[in-house]
Each structure stands twice: as structure tokens, then as C-alpha cells.
Coordinates of C-alpha atoms in Angstrom, one line a residue:
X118 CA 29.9 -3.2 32.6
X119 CA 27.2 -1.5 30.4
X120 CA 27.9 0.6 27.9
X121 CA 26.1 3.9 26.2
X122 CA 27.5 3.0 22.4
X123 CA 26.6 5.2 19.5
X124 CA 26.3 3.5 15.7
X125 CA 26.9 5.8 13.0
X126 CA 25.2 4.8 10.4
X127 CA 22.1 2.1 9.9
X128 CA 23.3 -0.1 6.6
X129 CA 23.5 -4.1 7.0
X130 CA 26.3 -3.2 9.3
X131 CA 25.9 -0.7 11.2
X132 CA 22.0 -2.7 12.6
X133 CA 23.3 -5.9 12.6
X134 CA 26.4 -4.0 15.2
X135 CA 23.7 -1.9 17.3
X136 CA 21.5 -5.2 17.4
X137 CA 25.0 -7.1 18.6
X138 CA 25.9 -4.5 21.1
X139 CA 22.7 -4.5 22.5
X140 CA 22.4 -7.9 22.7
X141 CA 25.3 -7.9 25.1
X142 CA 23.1 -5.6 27.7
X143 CA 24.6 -2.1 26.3
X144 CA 22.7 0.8 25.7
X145 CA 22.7 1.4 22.1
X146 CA 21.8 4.3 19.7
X147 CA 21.9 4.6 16.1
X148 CA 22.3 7.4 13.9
X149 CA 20.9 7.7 10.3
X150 CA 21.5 11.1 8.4
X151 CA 18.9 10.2 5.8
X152 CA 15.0 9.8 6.8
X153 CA 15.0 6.4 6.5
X154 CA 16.9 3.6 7.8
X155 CA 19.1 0.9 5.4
X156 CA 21.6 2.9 3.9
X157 CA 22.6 1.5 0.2
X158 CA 19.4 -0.7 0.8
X159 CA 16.7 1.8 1.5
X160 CA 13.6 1.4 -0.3
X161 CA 11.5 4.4 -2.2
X162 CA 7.8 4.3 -3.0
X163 CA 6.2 7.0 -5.9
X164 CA 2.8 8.1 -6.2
X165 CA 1.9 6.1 -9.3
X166 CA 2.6 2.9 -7.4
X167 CA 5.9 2.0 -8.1
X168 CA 8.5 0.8 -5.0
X169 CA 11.9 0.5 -5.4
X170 CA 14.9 -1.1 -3.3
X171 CA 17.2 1.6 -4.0
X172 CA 20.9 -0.8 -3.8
X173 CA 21.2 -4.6 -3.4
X174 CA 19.2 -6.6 -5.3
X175 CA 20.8 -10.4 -5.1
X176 CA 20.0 -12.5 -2.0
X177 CA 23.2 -15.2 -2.2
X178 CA 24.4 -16.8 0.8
X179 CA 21.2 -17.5 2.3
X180 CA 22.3 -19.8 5.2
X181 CA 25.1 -16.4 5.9
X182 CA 22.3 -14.4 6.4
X183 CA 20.1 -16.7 8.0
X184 CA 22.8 -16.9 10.9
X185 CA 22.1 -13.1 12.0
X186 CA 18.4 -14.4 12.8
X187 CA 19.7 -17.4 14.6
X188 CA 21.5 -15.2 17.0
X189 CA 18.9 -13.8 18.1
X190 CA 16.4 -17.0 18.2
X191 CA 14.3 -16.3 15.6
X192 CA 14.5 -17.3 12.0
X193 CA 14.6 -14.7 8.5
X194 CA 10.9 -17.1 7.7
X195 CA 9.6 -15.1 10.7
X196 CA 9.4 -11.7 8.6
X197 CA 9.9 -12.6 5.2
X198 CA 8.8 -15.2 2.6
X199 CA 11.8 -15.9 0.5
X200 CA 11.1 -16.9 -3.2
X201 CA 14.1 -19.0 -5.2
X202 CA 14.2 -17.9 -8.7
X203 CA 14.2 -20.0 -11.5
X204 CA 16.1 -19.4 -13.8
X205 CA 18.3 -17.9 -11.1
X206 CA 19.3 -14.8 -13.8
X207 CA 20.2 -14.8 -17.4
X208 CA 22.9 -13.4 -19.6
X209 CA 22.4 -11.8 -22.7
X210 CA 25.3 -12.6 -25.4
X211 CA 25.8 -11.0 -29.0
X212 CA 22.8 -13.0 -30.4
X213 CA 21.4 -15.3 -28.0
X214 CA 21.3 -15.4 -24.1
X215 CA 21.8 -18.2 -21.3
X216 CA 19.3 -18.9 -18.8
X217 CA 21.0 -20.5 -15.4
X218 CA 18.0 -23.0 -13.9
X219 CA 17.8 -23.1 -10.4
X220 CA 18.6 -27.1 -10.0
X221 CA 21.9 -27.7 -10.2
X222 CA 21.2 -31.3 -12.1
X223 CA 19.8 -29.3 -14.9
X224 CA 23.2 -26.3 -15.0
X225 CA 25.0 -29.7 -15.2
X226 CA 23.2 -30.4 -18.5
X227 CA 23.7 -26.8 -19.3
X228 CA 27.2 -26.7 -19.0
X229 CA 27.5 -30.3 -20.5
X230 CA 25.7 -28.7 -23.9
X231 CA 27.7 -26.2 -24.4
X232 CA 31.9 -27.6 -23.9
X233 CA 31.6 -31.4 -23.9
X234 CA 33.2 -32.8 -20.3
X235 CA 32.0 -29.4 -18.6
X236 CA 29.5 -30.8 -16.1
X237 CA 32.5 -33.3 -14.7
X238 CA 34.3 -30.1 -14.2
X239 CA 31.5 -28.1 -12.8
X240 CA 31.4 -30.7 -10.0
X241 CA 35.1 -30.5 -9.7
X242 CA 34.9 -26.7 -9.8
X243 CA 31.9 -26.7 -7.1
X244 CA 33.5 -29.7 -4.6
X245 CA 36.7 -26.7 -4.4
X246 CA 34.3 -24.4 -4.2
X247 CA 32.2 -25.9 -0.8
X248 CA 35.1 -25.6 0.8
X249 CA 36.7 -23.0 0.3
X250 CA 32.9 -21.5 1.1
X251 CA 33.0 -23.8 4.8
X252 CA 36.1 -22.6 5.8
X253 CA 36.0 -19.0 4.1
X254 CA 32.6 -17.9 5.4
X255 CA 32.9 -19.5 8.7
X256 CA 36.5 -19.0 10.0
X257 CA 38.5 -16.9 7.7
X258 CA 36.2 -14.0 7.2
X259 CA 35.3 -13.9 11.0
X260 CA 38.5 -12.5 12.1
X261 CA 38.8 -8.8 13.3
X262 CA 42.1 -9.1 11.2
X263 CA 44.1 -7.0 13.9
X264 CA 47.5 -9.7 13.1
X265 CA 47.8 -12.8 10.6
X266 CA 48.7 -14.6 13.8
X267 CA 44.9 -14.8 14.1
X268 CA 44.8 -17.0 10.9
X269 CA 47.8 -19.5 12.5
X270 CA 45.1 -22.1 13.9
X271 CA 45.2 -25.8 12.7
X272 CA 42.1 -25.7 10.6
X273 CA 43.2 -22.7 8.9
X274 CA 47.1 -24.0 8.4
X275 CA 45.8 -27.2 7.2
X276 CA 43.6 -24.7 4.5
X277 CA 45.6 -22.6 3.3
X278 CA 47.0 -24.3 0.1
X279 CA 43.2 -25.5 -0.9
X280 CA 42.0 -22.1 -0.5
X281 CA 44.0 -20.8 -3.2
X282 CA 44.8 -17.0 -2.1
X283 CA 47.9 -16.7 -3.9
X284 CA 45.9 -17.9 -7.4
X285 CA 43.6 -15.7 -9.3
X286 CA 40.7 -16.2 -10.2
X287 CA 41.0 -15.9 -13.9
X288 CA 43.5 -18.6 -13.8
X289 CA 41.5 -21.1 -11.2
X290 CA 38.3 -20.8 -13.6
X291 CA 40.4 -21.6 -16.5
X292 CA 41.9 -24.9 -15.2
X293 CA 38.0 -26.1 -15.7
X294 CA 36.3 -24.4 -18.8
X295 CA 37.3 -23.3 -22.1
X296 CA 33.9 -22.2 -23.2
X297 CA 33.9 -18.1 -23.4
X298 CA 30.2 -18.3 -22.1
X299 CA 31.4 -20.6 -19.2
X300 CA 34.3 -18.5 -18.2
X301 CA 32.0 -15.2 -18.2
X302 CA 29.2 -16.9 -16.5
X303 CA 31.8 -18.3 -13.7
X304 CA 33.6 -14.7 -13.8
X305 CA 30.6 -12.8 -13.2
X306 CA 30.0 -13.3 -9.5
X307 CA 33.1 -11.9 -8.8
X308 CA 32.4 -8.2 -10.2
X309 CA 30.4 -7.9 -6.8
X310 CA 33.9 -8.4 -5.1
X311 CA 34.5 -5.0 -7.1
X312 CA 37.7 -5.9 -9.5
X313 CA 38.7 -8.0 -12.3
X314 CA 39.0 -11.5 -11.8
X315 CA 43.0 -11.4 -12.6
X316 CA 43.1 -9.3 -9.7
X317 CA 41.3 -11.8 -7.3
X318 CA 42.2 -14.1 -5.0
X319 CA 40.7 -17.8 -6.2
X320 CA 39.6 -17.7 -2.9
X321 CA 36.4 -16.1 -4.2
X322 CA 35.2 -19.4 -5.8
X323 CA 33.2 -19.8 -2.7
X324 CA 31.0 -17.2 -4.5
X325 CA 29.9 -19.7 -7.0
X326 CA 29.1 -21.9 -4.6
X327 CA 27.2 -19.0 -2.0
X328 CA 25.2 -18.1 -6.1
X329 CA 25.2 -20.6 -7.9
X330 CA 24.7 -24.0 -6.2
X331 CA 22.5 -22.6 -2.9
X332 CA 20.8 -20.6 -5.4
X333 CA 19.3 -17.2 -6.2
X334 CA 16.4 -15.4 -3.9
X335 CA 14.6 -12.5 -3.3
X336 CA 12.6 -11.3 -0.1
X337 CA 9.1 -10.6 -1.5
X338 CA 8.3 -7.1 -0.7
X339 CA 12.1 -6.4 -1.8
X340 CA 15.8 -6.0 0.4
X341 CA 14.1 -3.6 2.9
X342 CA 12.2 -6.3 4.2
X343 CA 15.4 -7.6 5.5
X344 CA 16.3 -4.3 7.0
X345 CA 13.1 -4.1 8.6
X346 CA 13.7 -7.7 9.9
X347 CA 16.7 -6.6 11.2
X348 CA 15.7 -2.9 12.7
X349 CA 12.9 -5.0 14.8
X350 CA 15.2 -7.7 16.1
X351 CA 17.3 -4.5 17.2
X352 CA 14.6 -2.7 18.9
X353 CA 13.7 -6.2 20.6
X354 CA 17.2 -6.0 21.9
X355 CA 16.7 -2.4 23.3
X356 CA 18.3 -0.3 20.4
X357 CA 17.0 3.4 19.6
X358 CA 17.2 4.1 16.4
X359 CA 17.1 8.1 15.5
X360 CA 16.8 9.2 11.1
X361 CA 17.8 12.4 10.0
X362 CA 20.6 12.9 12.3
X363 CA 23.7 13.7 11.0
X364 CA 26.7 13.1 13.1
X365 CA 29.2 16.1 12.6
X366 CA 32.0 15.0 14.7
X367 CA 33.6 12.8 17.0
X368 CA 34.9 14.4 19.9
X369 CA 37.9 13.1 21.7
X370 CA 39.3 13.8 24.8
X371 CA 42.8 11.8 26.1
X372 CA 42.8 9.7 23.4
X373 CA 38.8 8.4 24.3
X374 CA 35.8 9.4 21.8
X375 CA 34.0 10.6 24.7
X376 CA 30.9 12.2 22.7
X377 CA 29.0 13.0 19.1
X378 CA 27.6 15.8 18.0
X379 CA 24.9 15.5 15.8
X380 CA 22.7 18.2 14.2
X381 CA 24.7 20.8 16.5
X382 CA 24.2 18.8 19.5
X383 CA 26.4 17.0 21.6
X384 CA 25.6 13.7 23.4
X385 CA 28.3 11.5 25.4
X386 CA 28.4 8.1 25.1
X387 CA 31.3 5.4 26.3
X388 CA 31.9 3.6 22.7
X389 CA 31.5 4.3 19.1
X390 CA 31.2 2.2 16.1
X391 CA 31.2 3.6 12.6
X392 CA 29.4 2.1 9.8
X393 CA 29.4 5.3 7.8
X394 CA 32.1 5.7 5.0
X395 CA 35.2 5.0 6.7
X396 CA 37.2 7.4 4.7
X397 CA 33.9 10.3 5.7
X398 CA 34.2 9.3 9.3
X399 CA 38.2 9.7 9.8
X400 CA 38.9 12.8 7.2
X401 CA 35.1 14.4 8.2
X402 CA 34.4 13.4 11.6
X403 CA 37.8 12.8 13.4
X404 CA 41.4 15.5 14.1
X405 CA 43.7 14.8 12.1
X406 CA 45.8 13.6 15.0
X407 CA 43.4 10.5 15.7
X408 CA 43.4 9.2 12.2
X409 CA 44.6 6.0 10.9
X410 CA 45.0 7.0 7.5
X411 CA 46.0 9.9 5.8
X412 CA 44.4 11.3 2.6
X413 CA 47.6 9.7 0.4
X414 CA 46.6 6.3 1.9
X415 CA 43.3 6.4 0.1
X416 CA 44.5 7.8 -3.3
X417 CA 46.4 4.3 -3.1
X418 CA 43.5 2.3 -3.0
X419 CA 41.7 0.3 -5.0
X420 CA 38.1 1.1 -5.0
X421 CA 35.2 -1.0 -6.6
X422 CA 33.3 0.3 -9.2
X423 CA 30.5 3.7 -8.8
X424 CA 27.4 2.9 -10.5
X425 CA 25.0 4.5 -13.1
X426 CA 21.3 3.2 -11.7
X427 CA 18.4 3.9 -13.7
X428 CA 14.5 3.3 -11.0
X429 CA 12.0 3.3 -14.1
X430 CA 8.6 2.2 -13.9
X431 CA 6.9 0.9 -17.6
X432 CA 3.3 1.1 -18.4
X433 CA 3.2 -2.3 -19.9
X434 CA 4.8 -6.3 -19.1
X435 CA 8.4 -6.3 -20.9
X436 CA 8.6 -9.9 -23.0
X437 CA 11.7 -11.6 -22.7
X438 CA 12.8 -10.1 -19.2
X439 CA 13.9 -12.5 -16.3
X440 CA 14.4 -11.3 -12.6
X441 CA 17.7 -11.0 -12.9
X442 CA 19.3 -10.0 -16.5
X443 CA 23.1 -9.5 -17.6
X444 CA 23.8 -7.6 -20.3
X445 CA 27.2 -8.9 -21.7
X446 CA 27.4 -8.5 -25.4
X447 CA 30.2 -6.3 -25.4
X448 CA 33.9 -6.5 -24.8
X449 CA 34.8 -7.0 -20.5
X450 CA 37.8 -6.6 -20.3
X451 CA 37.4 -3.1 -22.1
X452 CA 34.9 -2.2 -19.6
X453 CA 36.8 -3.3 -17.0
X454 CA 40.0 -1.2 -18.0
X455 CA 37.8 1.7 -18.5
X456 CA 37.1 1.4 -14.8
X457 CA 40.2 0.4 -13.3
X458 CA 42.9 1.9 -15.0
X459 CA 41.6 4.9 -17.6
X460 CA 39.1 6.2 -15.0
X461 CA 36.1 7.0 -17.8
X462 CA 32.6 6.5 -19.1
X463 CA 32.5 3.3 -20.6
X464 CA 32.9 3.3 -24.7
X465 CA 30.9 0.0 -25.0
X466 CA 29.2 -1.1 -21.5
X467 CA 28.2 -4.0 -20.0
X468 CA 25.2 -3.8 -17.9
X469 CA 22.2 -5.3 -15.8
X470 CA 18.5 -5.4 -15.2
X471 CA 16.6 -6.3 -12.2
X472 CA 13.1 -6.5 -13.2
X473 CA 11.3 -7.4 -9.2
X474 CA 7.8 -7.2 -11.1
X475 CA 8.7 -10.5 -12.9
X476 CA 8.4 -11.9 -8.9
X477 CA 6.5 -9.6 -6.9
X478 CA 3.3 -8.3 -8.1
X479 CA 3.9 -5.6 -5.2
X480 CA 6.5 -3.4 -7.0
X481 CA 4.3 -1.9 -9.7
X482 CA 0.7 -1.3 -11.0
X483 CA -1.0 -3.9 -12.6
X484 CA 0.2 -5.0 -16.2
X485 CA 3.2 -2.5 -15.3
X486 CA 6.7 -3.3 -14.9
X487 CA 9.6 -1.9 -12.5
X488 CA 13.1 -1.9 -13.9
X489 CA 16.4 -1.2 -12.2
X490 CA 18.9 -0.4 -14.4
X491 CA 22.7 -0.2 -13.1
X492 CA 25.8 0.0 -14.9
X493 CA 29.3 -0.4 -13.6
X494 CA 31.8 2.9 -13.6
X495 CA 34.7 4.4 -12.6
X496 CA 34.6 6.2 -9.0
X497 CA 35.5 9.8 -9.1
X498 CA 34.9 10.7 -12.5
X499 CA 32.3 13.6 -14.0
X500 CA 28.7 13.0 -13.4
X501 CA 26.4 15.4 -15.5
X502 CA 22.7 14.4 -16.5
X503 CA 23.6 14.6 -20.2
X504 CA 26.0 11.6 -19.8
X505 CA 23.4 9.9 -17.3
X506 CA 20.7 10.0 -19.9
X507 CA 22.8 9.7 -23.3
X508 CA 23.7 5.9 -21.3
X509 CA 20.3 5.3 -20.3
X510 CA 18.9 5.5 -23.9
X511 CA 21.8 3.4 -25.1
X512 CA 20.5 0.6 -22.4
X513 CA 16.8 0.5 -23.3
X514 CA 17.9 -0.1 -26.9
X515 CA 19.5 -2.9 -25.7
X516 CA 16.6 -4.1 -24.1
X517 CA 14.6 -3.7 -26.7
X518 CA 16.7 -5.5 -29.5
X519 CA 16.7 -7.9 -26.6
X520 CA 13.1 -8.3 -25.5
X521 CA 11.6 -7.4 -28.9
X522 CA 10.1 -4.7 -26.9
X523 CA 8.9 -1.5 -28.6
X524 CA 9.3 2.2 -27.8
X525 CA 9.9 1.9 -24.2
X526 CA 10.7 5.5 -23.9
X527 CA 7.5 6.0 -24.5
X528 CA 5.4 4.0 -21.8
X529 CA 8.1 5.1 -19.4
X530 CA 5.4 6.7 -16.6
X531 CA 8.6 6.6 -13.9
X532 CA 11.9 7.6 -14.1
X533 CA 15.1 8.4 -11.8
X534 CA 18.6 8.3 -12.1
X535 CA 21.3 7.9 -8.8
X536 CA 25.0 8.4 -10.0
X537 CA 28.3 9.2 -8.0
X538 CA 26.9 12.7 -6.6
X539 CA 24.5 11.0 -5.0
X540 CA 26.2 8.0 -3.8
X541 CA 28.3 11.0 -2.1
X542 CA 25.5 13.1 -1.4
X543 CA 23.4 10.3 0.6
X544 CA 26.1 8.4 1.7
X545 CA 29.4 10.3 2.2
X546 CA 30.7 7.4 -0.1
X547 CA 34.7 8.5 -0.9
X548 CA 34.9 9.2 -4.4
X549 CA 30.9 8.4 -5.1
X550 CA 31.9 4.5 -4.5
X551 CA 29.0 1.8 -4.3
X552 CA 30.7 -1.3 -3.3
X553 CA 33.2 -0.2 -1.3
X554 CA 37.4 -1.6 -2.0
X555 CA 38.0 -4.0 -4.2
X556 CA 38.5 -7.7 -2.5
X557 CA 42.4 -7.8 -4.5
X558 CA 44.9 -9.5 -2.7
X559 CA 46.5 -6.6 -1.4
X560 CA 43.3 -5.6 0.3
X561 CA 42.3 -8.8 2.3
X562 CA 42.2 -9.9 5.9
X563 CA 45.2 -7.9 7.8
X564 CA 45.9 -6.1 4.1
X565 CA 42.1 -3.8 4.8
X566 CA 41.5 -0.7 6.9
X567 CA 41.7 -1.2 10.3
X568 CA 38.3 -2.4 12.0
X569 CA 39.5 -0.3 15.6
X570 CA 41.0 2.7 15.4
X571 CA 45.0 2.7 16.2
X572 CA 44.9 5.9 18.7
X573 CA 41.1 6.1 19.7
X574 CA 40.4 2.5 21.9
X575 CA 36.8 2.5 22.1
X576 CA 36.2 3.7 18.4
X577 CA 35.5 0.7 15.8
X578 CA 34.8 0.6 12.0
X579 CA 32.2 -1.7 10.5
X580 CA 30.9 -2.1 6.6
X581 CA 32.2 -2.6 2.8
X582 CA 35.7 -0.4 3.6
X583 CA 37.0 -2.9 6.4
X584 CA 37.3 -6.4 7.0
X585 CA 35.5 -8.5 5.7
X586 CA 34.7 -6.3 2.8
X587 CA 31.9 -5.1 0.6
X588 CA 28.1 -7.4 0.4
X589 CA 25.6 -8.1 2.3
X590 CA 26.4 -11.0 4.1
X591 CA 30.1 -9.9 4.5
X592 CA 28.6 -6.4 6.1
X593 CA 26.6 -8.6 8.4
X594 CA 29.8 -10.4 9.3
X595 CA 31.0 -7.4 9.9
X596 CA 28.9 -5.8 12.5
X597 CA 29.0 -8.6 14.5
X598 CA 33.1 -8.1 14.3
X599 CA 32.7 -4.8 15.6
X600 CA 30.2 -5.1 18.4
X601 CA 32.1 -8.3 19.5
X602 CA 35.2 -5.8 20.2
X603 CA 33.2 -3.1 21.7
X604 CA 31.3 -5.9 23.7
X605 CA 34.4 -6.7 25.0
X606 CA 35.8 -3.6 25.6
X607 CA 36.6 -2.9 29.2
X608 CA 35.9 1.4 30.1

């Protein structure tokens, strides 16, 4: 039977669930509260000729991606040109930096200069890694997660000891490397998983191999071109996409979402998926009385990280800059505790610069460089301008002394900081998160937020606070979780 369904929300998720839903025969509408659609991954222009992708900036997983296209007969090639980079990024050490190549013959030799024996073990490492990645990203992570009896198949029984979920990740990198530039470099993917690699599943090896062996990209014309690859595959499908419409409430009648209002005006509809902040839609949008989760529940949580994001345009080419650079000269673990468990600004940061101008001559003026500057934080803590600025000044040192770069503050013709008030201005994120909760063992599969609500049947969650959990290709996964449900729901 066709259904009138209603997306809040138009991130990764919340299309890629409307463009699902439709796909089924449904009539599908999706509601954006900002003027544009993409959510984290909207895109900003300024009038000196500057465009910036407001969130993610790492294309990994490529072939994850790519299956949302194949869905729908068509290909990501069809709407944008993807560029590898080379080197794939670079991390800045106290005194020298690493550049990781793009082949994965020539990290081999990296690795092999730097802890005698270590390429061997990066093959080891990777061969783990595949599989974990084949079975992970196409089985495991593909459950709604209503029971674990959804995980008791063959495949996944004969899995479970080689995909390591009761290791961390700390532990499983250091049965390979010894090197302290190995172990960071091998760490680092993980801080998109949003906690420490203690604290993580060894699972998440698969993210070296979805990085670092298929490679790093980026979608010329930057991450909204995937959007808008996305947004037209919906329309194709039927969707109706409506922006600066806030959705105010969920209305419920004998334990059925039977409407939305939005901007003062209700409109009925037979289904609902949410893709806005879970913890918004249920505390916000929802009585209390058809809540999964009470305020206490969230308090519990472990969230990943809030971010400090500096959009500056430079009136001159930065030396020394790669696509992608990693600041980590000081002390993680500090940073890490600063975030995690003492809940303040950051004494001595770690940080990273995307510089898209480096790629795509699109993204600035001529001979002009754009920069996106983002440093990890702690959710829920004070956010004044003073501290925003007194941070930024402390990063474009950092550049400089890295680049060799002089007086950058002074060619700056663009500048614009985004903090936790606006992650919970713009996105209703709970506690000004960015990334969502923290992929911890406690918080995976069965262990996350409930993708269907308990007491409402026809209303499901989708995005970085439910299964699978926070990334682009996971928030992909995601809305195709959600619409498969609804798809399948009878009214």
C-alpha cells in the first residue's frame, strides 16, 4: 500500500531515506529547517569568491557510497568527478611531518623506513583489516539492530572471533607497530568514530582499510556535490523536498504519528522518519509519554567530540600545505582526556586543516587559498568568541611554523567561526555535538538508540545517534535501514 511519509531532516540520511522510501512507490516529503539542503554537509559561498563545504571533508569508503548510486541504476561518475589524492593527507609531528602516498606499495616502503619489519605487519594488519571491512560494512552494519538474534547467522557466527569486538583498538594496533608515528598514524582514523582508541572495539580496523588502502578522495566542487547527486536521484524517485521548514511537533493519536506541524501548520501523513537529532526529535518534538528515552538516558551517554571550525579564505598560495593536514605535535591522550573526561578547552590541542584549494581551483580566487580549520572539543561546554579566536590564533601559528608561511592574519580577506551554539543552533545537535555517539562498545549494534520508536509503530530514527552510527557512509547505511522498515510497514 502507498504511503504519505514525512523525512525530518535532509543530511546523508535523512535523502538517502526519502530517496529509499520513494523508491518503494511512497509518497515522500522532506523537511529542512535551514535554506538549504545537506545538513552537517551544506555548502556556503561569499562574495569575494570563496565556497566552503561547511562539515565533512574525507571521502573514505568509496565503494560504500558508490552502492547508494547503484541502487538506483546510476553510478556517483554520473554527477561527480572524483579526484584520489596523493599524498592521501599528512601529519605534522614536533619537527618534521609524514606524508601517506596514495599507493599502498610505496606506504609499505614508508612504514618499512621508519620500524624495521613494519611493512610485513602492515600487510598482516590490512589482510585483518579486509575482512573485518567485508563482513563489517556489508552484514554487520546492515542490521536494524532491533535483537542480537539478528547477528546469530552462519557467516556472522563463523566472524565473530576475527572481528575482534571484545579487543580495543589500542591494543589490536599495538600487536603490529611499536613506532609512536605508526601507532598515531593507525589510531587516527578512529577519532571519526568519536572516542579514544582504548575505548573502541578493534572492530574499527576496517577503517584503515575503508582510508588507507582504497584511498583518499574528494568530489571536485566539494561534499555538496554528493548531496546534490543524491537530492536529484530523490527527486527522480518522486521525493519533494521543502527548506526552511521547521518541524515543531509530532502529533500522535492512539499510539500512531498521524501528522507534523511545521512552521504552525499541520499536515497528515501515514509514516515518519527522523533524521533530525534524535535526542531534539523525542525531548522537542514528541510527549513525553511516546519517548524512548528519558533526559537521564542521555546524560549517560557517550557523545563524540563538538568541534571549533575556522572557514578562512587567504589572499595568497600557503607553501607546505597538503589537502588534507594533521596537526599532532602535541600530547593525545591529554587532548583526548580533556574531551572525554574533564569536559574543557583543550590546554595543548591537536588539530586539522583541509586546504580544498590545493585540489580544486573552484574554492577560491586565483592565487588564493581556502582553509578549514577544525579542532576537536568537548560537547556542552562554554562557547564565547574570545575563546573561539584566542584558539584560532594559536592554530595559524602552527601553520605558519609549519609552512614557513608569514603573517597570515594579515592576508586573511575571509573569516568565520561555527562552534557548539551553532552546531545547536542549525542543527538541534544535543549538547552542540558534531559527530554524533561515540562507536564504544557499549554503544554498538543492539547497545545504540533505537532505530523505531518503542510506543509510536510507524515512527523511525535515521543518522549519527542510531545504528549504525556517525559518517557518511554509515548515515547512508542508515537511511536505507530506516526506509526498509517503513517500506515494509503495513498501515
Amino acid at each position: 500500500m502507498r504511503k504519505k511519509i514525512a523525512v525530518i531532516g535532509s543530511g546523508f540520511s535523512g535523502i538517502a531515506a526519502a530517496a529509499y522510501a520513494a523508491q518503494a512507490g511512497n509518497e515522500v516529503h522532506v523537511f529542512e529547517k535551514n535554506s538549504t539542503l545537506g545538513g552537517r554537509a551544506r555548502q556556503f559561498t561569499t562574495d569575494n569568491g570563496y565556497t566552503f563545504d561547511m562539515g565533512p571533508s574525507w571521502y573514505w569508503m568509496p565503494d560504500i557510497i558508490e552502492n547508494f548510486f547503484t541502487d538506483f541504476n546510476t553510478s556517483a561518475a554520473s554527477y561527480y568527478q572524483l579526484v584520489a589524492l596523493n599524498p592521501q593527507f599528512e601529519m605534522v609531528f614536533d619537527g618534521e611531518a609524514m606524508a601517506i602516498p596514495e599507493r599502498y606499495e610505496d606506504l609499505q616502503l614508508l612504514f618499512e623506513s621508519i620500524e624495521p619489519g613494519a611493512a610485513l605487519q602492515l600487510d598482516r594488519f590490512m589482510k585483518e583489516a579486509q575482512y573485518k571491512y567485508e563482513v563489517g560494512m556489508r552484514d554487520f552494519v546492515n542490521k536494524p539492530c532491533h535483537s542480537w538474534f539478528e547477528f546469530v547467522s552462519l557467516k556472522i557466527a563463523r566472524s565473530a572471533l576475527k572481528l575482534d569486538l571484545l579487543t580495543s583498538f589500542r591494543k589490536h594496533v599495538r600487536r603490529f607497530f611499536s613506532e609512536p608515528k605508526l601507532i598515531a598514524l593507525m589510531e587516527f582514523p578512529v577519532l571519526f568514530l568519536g572516542a579514544m582508541p582504548e575505548d573502541i572495539p578493534a572492530l574499527y580496523s576496517l577503517m584503515n582499510y575503508g582510508g588507507l588502502k582504497l584511498g583518499t578522495w574528494y568530489p571536485l566542487g566539494g561534499f555538496i556535490k554528493i548531496i546534490d547527486a543524491m537530492a536529484a536521484i530523490a527527486r527522480q524517485q518522486g521525493v519533494t523536498f521543502h527548506v526552511n521548514a521547521t518541524v515543531e511537533k509530532v502529533n500522535v493519536q492512539n499510539n500512531r504519528a498521524v501528522s507534523v506541524t511545521v512552521n504552525s501548520r499541520e499536515i497528515p501523513f501515514d509514516a515518519i522518519i527522523a533524521s533530525s537529532d534524535y535526542h531534539h526529535t523525542e525531548q522537542q518534538l514528541l510527549e513525553k509519554p511516546y519517548r524512548n528515552y528519558d533526559e537521564a538516558y542521555w546524560e549517560k551517554k557517550t557523545f563524540a567530540p563538538s568541534c571549533l571550525i575556522y572557514y578562512v579564505g587567504v589572499k595568497e598560495r600557503v607553501p607546505g600545505l597538503t589537502h588534507h593536514t594533521l596537526f599532532f605535535e602535541n600530547d593525545l591522550q591529554l587532548h583526548a582526556n580533556e574531551i572525554y573526561k574533564d569536559k574543557k578547552w583543550p590546554t595543548q590541542p591537536l588539530f586539522y586543516v583541509c586546504c580544498p584549494s590545493k585540489t580544486d581551483k573552484m574554492v577560491a580566487p586565483a592565487n588564493h587559498e581556502n582553509l578549514f580549520l577544525l579542532m576537536p572539543i568537548a560537547t556542552g561546554i562554554e562557547d564565547r568568541e574570545a575563546i573561539r579566536e584566542k584558539y584560532f590564533l594559536q592554530m595559524l601559528q602552527r601553520i605558519e611554523k609549519h609552512t614557513g608561511a608569514r603573517d597570515l592574519l594579515q592576508k586573511i580577506d575571509y573569516k568565520k567561526s561555527y562552534c557548539i551554539y551553532d552546531f545547536t543552533h542549525d542543527y538541534n545537535a544535543y549538547k552542540g555535538n558534531a559527530y554524533g555517539l561515540a562507536n564504544t562498545l557499549r554503544q554498538t549494534a543492539v547497545l545504540k538508540p533505537a532505530i523505531r520508536n518503542k510506543k509510536i509503530k510507524n515512527l523511525y530514527y535515521t543518522g549519527q545517534l542510531t545504528v549504525p552510527g556517525p559518517g557518511v557512509p554509515p548515515s547512508l547505511i542508515s537511511g536505507k535501514i530506516a526506509a526498509t522498515a517503513i517500506n515494509k510497514l503495513k498501515i
